[in-house]
Coordinates of C-alpha atoms in Angstrom, one line a residue:
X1 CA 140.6 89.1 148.5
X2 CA 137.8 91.4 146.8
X3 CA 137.5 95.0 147.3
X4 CA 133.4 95.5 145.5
X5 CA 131.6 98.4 145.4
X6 CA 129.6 97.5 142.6
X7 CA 128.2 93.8 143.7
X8 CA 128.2 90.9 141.4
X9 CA 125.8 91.4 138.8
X10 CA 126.7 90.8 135.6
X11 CA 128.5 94.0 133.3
X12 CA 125.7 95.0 130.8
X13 CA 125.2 96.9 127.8
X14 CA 124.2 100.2 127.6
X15 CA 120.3 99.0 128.2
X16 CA 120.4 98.1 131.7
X17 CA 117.4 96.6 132.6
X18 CA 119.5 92.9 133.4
X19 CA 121.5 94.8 136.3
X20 CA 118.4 96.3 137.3
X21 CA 116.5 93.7 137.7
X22 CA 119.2 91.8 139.8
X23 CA 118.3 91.6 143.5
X24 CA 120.3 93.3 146.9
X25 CA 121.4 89.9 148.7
X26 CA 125.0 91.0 148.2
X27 CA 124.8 94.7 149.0
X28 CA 125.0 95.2 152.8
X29 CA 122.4 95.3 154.8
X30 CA 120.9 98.5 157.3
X31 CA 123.0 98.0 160.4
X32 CA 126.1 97.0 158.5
X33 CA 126.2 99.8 156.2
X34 CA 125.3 102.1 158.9
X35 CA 128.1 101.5 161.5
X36 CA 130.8 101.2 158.5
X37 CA 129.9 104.6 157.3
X38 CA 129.9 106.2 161.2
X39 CA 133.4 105.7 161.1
X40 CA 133.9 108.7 159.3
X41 CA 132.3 110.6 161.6
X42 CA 134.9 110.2 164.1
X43 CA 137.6 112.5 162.5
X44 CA 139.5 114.7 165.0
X45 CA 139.3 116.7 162.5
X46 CA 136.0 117.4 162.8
X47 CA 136.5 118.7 166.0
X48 CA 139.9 120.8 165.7
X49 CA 137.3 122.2 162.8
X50 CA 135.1 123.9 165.4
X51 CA 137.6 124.6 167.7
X52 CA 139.8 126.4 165.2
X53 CA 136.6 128.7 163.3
X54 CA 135.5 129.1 166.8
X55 CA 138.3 130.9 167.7
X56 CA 139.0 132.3 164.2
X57 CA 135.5 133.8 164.3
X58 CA 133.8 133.0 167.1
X59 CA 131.3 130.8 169.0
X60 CA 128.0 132.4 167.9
X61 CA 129.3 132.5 164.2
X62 CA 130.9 129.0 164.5
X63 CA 127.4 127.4 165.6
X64 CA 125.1 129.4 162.7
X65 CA 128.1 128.2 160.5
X66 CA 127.8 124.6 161.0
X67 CA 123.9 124.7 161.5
X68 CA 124.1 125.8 157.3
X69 CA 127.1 122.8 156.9
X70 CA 124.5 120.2 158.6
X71 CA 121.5 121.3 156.5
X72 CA 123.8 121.1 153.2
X73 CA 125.8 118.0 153.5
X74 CA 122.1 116.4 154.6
X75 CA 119.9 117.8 151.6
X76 CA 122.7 117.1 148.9
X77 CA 124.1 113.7 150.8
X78 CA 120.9 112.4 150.6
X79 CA 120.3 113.4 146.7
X80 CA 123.6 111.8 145.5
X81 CA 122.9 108.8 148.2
X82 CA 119.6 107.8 146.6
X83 CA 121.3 107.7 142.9
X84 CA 124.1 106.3 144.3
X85 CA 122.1 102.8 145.7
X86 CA 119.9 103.1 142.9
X87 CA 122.2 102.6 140.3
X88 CA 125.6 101.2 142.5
X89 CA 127.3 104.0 141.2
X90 CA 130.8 105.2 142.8
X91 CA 132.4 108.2 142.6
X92 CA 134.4 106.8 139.4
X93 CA 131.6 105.3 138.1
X94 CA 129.5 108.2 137.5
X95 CA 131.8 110.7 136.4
X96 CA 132.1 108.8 133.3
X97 CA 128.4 110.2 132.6
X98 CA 129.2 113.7 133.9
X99 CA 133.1 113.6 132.6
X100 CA 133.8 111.1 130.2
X101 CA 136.0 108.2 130.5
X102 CA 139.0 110.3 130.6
X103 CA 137.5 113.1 132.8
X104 CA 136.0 110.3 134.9
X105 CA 139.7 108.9 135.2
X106 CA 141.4 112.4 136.4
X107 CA 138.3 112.4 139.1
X108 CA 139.4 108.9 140.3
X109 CA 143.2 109.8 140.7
X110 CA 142.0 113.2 142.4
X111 CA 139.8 110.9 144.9
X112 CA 143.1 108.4 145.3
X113 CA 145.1 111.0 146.4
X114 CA 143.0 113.1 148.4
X115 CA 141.8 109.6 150.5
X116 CA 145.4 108.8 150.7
X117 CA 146.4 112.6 152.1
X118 CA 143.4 112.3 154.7
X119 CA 145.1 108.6 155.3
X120 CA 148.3 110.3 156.5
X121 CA 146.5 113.4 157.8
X122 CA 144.6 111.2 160.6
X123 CA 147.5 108.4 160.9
X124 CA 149.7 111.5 162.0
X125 CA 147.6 112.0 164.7
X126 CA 147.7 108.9 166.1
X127 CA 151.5 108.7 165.7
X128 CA 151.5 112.7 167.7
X129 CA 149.3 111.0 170.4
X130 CA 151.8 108.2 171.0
X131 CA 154.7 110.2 170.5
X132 CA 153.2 112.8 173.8
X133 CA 152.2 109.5 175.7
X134 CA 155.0 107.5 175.3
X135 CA 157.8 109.3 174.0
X136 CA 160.6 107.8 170.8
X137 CA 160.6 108.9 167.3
X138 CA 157.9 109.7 165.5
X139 CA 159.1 107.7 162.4
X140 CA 158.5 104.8 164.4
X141 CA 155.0 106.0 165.8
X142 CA 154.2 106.7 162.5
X143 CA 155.5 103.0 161.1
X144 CA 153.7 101.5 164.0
X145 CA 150.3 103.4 162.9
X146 CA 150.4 102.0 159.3
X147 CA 151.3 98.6 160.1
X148 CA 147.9 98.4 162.8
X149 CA 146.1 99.7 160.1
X150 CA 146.5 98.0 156.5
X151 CA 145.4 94.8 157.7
X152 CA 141.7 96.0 158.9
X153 CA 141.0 96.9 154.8
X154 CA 142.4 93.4 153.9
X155 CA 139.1 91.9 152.3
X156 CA 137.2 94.4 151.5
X157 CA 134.8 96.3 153.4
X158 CA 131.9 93.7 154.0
X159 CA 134.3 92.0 156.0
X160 CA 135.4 94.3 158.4
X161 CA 134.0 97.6 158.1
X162 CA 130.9 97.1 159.9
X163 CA 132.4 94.9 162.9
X164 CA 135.2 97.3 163.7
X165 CA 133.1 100.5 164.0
X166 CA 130.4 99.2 165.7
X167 CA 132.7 98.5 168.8
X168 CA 134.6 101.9 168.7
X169 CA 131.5 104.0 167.9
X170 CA 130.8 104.0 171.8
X171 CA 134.7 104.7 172.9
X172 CA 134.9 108.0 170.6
X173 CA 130.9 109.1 171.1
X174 CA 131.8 108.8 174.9
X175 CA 135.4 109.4 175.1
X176 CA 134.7 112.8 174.0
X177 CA 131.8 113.7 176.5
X178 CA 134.5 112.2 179.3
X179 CA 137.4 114.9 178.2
X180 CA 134.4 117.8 178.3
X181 CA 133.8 116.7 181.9
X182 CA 137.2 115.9 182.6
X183 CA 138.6 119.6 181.4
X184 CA 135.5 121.3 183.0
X185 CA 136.6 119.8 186.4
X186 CA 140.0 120.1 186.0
X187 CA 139.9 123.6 184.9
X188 CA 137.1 125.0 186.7
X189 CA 134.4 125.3 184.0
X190 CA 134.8 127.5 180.3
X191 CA 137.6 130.8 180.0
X192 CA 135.4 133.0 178.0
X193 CA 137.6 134.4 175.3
X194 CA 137.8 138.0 174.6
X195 CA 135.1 138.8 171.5
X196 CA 135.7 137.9 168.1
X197 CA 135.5 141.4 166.0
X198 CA 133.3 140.8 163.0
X199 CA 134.9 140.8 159.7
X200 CA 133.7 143.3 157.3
X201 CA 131.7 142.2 154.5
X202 CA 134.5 144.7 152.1
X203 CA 136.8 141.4 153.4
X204 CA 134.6 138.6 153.1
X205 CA 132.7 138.9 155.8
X206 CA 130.1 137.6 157.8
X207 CA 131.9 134.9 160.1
X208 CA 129.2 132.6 159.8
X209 CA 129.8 132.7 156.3
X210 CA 133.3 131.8 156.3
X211 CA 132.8 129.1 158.9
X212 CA 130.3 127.5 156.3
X213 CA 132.5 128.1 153.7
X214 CA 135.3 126.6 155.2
X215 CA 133.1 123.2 155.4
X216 CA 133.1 123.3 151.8
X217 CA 136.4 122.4 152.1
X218 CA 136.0 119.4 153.2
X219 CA 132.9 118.4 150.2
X220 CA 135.1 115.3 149.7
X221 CA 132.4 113.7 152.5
X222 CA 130.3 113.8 149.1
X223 CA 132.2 111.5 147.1
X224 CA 132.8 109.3 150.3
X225 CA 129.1 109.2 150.6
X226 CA 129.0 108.0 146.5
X227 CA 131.1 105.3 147.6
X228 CA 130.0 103.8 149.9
X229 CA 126.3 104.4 149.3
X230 CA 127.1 101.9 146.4
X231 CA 127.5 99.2 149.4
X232 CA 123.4 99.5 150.4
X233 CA 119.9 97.8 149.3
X234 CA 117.4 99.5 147.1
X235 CA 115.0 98.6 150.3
X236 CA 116.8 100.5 152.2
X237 CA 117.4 104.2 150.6
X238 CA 115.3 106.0 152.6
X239 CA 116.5 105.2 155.8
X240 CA 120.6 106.0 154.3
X241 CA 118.6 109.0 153.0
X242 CA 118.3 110.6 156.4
X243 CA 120.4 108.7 159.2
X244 CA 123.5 106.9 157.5
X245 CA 124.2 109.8 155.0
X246 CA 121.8 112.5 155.8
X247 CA 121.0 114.9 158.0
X248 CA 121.2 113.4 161.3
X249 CA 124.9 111.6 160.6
X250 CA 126.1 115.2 160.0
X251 CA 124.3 116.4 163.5
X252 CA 127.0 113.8 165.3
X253 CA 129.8 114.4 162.4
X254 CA 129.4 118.3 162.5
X255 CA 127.4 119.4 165.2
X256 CA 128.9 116.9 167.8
X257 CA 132.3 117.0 167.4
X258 CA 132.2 121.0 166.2
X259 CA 130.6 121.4 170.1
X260 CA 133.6 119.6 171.6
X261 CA 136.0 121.4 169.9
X262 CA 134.5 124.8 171.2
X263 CA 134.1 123.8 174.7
X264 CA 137.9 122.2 174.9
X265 CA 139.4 125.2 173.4
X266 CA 137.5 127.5 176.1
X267 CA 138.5 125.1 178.9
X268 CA 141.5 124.4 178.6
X269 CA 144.5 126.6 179.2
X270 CA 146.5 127.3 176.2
X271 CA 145.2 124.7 174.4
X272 CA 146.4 124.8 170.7
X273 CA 143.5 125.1 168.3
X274 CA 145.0 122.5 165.8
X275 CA 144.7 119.2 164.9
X276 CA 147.4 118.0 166.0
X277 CA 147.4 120.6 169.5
X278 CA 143.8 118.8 169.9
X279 CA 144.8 115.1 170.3
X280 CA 147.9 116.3 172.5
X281 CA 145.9 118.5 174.8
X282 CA 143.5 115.6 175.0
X283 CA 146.3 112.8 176.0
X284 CA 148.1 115.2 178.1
X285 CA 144.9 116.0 180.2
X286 CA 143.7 112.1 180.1
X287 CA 146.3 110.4 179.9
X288 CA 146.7 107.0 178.7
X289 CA 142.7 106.9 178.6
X290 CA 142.8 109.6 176.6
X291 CA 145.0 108.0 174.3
X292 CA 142.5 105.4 173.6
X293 CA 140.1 108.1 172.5
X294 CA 142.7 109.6 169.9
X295 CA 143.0 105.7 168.9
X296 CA 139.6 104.8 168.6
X297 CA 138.0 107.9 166.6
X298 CA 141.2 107.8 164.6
X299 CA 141.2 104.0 163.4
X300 CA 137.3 104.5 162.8
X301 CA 138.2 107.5 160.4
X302 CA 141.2 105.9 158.6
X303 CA 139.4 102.4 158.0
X304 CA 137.6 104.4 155.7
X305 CA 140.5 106.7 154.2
X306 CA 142.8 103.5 153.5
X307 CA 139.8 101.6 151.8
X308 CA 138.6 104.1 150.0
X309 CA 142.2 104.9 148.6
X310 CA 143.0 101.4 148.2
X311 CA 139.9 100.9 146.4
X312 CA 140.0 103.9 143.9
X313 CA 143.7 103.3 142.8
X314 CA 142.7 99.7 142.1
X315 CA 140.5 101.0 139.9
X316 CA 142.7 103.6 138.4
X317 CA 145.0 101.1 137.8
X318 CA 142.7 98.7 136.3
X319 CA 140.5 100.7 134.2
X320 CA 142.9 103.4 133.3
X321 CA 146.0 101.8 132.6
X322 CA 144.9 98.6 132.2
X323 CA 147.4 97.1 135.0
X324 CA 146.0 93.7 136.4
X325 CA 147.0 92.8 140.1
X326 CA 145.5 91.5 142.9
X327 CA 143.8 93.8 145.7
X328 CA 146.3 93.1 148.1
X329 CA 148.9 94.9 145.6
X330 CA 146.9 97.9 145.6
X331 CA 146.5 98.0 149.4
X332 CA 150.4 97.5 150.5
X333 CA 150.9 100.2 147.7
X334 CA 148.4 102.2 149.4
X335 CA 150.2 102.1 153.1
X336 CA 153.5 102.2 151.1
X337 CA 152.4 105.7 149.9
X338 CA 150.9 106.8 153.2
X339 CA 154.1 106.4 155.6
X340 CA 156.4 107.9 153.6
X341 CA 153.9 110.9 153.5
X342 CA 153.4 110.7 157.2
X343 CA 157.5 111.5 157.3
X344 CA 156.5 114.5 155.7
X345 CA 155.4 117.4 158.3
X346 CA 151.8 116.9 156.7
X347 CA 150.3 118.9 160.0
X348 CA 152.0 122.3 158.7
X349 CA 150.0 122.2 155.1
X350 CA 146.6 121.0 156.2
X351 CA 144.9 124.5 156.1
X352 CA 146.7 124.8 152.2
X353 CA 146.0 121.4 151.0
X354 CA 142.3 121.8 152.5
X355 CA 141.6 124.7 150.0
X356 CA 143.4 123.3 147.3
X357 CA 141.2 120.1 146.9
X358 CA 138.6 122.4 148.3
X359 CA 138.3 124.0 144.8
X360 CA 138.7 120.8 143.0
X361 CA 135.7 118.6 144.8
X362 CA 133.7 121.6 145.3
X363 CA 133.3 121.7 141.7
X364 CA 132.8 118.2 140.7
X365 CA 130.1 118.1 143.7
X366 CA 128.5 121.1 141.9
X367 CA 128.1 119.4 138.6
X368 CA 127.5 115.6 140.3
X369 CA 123.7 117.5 142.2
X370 CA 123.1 119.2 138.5
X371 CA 123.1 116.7 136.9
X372 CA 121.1 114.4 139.1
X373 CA 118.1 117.3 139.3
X374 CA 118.3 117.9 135.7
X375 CA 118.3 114.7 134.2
X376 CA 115.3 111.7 134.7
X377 CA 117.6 109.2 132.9
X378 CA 120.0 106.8 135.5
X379 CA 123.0 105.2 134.4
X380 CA 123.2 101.9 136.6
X381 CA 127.2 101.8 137.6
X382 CA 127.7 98.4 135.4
X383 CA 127.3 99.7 132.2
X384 CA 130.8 98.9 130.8
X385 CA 133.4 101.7 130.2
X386 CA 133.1 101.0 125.7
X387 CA 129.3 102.4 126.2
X388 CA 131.0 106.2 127.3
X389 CA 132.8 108.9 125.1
X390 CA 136.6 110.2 126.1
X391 CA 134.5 113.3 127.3
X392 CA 131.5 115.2 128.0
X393 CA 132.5 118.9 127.2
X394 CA 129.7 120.0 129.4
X395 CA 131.4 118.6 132.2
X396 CA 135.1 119.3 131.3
X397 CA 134.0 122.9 130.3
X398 CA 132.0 123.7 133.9
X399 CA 134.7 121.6 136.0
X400 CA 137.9 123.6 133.9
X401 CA 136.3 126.5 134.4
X402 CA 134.9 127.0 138.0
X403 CA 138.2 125.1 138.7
X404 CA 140.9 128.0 137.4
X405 CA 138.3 130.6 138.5
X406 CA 138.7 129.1 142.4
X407 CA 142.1 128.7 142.3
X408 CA 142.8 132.4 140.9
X409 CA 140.3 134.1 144.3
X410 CA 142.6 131.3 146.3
X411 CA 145.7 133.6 145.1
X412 CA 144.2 136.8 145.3
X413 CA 146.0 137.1 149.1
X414 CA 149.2 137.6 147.0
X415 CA 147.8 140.6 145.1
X416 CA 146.8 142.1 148.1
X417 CA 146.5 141.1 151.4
X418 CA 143.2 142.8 152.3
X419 CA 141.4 140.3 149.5
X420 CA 142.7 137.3 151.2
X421 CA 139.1 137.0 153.0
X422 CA 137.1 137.2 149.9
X423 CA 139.5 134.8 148.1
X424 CA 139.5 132.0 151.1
X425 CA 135.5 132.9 151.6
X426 CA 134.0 133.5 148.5
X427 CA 136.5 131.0 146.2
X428 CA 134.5 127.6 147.1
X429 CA 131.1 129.2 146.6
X430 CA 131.9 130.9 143.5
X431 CA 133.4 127.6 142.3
X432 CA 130.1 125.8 143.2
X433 CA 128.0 128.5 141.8
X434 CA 129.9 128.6 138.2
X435 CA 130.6 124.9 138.2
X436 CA 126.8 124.2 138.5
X437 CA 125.6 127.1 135.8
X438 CA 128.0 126.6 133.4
X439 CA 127.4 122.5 133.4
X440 CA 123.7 123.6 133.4
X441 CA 123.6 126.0 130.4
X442 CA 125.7 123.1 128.0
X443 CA 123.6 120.5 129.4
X444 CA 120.4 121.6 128.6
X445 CA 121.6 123.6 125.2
X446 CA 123.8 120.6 123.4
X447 CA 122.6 117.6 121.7
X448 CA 124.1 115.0 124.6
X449 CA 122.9 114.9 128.4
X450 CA 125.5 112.7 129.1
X451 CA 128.4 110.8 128.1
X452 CA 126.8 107.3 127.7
X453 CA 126.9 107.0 123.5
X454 CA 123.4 105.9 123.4
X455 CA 122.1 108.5 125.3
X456 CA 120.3 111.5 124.2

């Protein structure tokens, strides 16, 4: 069994050119790339997302919102995409340039463990949906969930990935224009809710700016892009560039599902504008076929959570604390850890975990796009881990930094509750902001660019 993100070239030394000059047959190609990465798109959560800002602040603020989100994720998505092919770089793999070996280590166990909360996050679902349909425990929906699930990551993602989400891709795109339909009918067309009132900018405001900065939240899509961007051909960047990781994924990721969200929420009768209110509003207005939907965009989504954790505590394990084990290890350890999370009401904390991780990705994603524009030097991903220092105090100093500085505005609701707007809106962009300044201003003023030894 082989979980590779790197391919099969030889490890190199800290001159590259052997890796480099290696060719793509064992990288996957266009199409199969493409539909393993669409499974992400298919989150419910993307579109209890627009439902909930939509509520929270409005349709016409909701929309500009995720207009911004699309043009973001696309323009830095693609930047991180390119390096990412070019060089085979994960998420792990590259914060040793912009970290160091130990920061590069804390960045893989933070990746683990957010990949492994979305795991239980979207399994929940699932389990809820069966639960309303069917009735029982939900230990046992939940056990049911993870047992379906561990063996579609068994291999590695060439082997399944691809095949999997190329035959769901229709159910969820088209699943979800059926339940539009279906509530329209049923429920005689949209319930305009009563105007949002605008928040004042003294609080945070405008909405549209905390509905984009409540997609920051979710920047983790960035490192999943790194990822699995390390799967694709040189030949082929471009093309990632805009449709598998750029612009016009987010448009269906974002746009799509935010557009559902809305619409369901304003048609349907006291429908719950959560996560886990979506997929039962859903199954209990469809039924056993809408049951299939929850199952479908669900298994897409968490094909990618469970391989992604699996893959990134392997790696932990392996380069950290030098623990050797087979893949399938890693992956029963990874379902091991997401049941007995999923006993855990995970549903209550989502908005709380969301800005909590928020503030740690938002950072590293912050120094990851600095130092891609500031640098002409690539690091190709199999340069082996003796080649890079402990640390990179540029890095550690901006991600330390921006880090305490977002958690503090995340706490500045229990100071007083008339800052919790500016805290929640203004913490993540503030974060970004110092993260990316403060990495720029040691990069560019200290002897090394980057953790590599040899480098400059």
């Amino acid at each position: 069994m082989s979980i590779n993100l790197t391919g099969s070239n030889e490890t190199v030394e800290a001159t590259d050119a052997l890796a480099r000059a290696g060719n793509d047959e064992d990288q996957m190609s266009r199409p199969k790339l493409l539909f393993a990465w669409s499974g992400s798109a298919s989150a419910m959560f993307f579109v209890y997302i627009g439902a909930a800002l939509g509520v929270a602040y409005g349709t016409t603020s909701a929309l500009i919102g995720i207009v911004l989100t699309i043009i973001t994720y696309g323009v830095i998505n693609a930047l991180l995409s390119k390096y990412s092919i070019n060089n085979r770089s994960t998420v792990a793999l590259f914060s040793r340039t912009i970290l160091g070996r130990t920061g590069s280590a804390i960045a893989t166990a933070i990746f683990a463990l957010v990949a492994i909360y979305y795991s239980v996050f979207e399994g929940s679902i699932v389990a809820v949906a069966l639960q309303a349909q069917f009735g029982g425990q939900l230990w046992f929906w939940s056990l049911i969930v993870v047992l379906y699930t561990t063996p579609l990551i068994v291999g590695g993602a060439r082997r399944f990935l691809d095949k999997i989400n190329g035959v769901l891709l229709p159910v969820y795109f088209f699943g979800l224009i059926a339940a539009v339909i279906w509530a329209g009918v049923k429920f005689d067309g949209l319930h305009v809710a009563p105007p949002v009132p605008a928040i004042p900018v003294g609080q945070g405001g405008p909405g549209w700016l905390a509905v984009y900065a409540s997609y920051m939240g979710i920047w983790i899509m960035m490192m999943y892009t790194m990822d699995y961007a390390a799967l694709g051909r040189r030949d082929d960047t471009k093309f990632h560039q805009w449709v598998t990781f750029g612009p016009i994924f987010y448009v269906l990721a974002y746009g799509f599902s935010g557009i559902v969200g809305i619409v369901l929420v304003s048609s349907i009768p006291g429908f719950e504008a959560s996560e886990g209110g979506v997929a039962v509003g859903i199954v209990n207005m469809m039924g056993i076929i809408g049951l299939i939907v929850i199952v479908a965009s669900q298994t897409r989504m968490n094909t990618a959570n469970y391989y992604l954790g699996t893959a990134n505590l392997a790696d932990l394990a392996r380069r950290v604390l030098k623990i050797k084990a087979p893949n399938i290890v890693f992956v029963i350890l990874n379902s091991v850890l997401v049941y007995l999370l999923m006993l855990l009401p995970v549903l209550q904390y989502i908005l709380l975990a969301l800005a909590w991780q928020g503030v740690l990705v938002t950072g590293w994603v912050a120094i990851a796009v600095t130092h891609v524009l500031l640098t002409k030097r690539q690091e190709h991903g199999q340069i082996d881990d003796v080649h890079y220092r402990r640390g990179n105090p540029a890095g550690l100093t901006a991600w330390i930094i921006a880090t305490i500085v977002g958690l503090l505005m995340l706490q500045l609701k229990y100071v007083n509750p008339d800052l919790a707007g500016i805290g929640s809106i203004w913490g993540p962009i503030v974060t970004a902001v110092l993260a990316s300044g403060v990495y720029a201003v040691m990069m560019l003023t200290t002897k090394h660019k980057t953790a590599l030894i040899t480098a400059g």
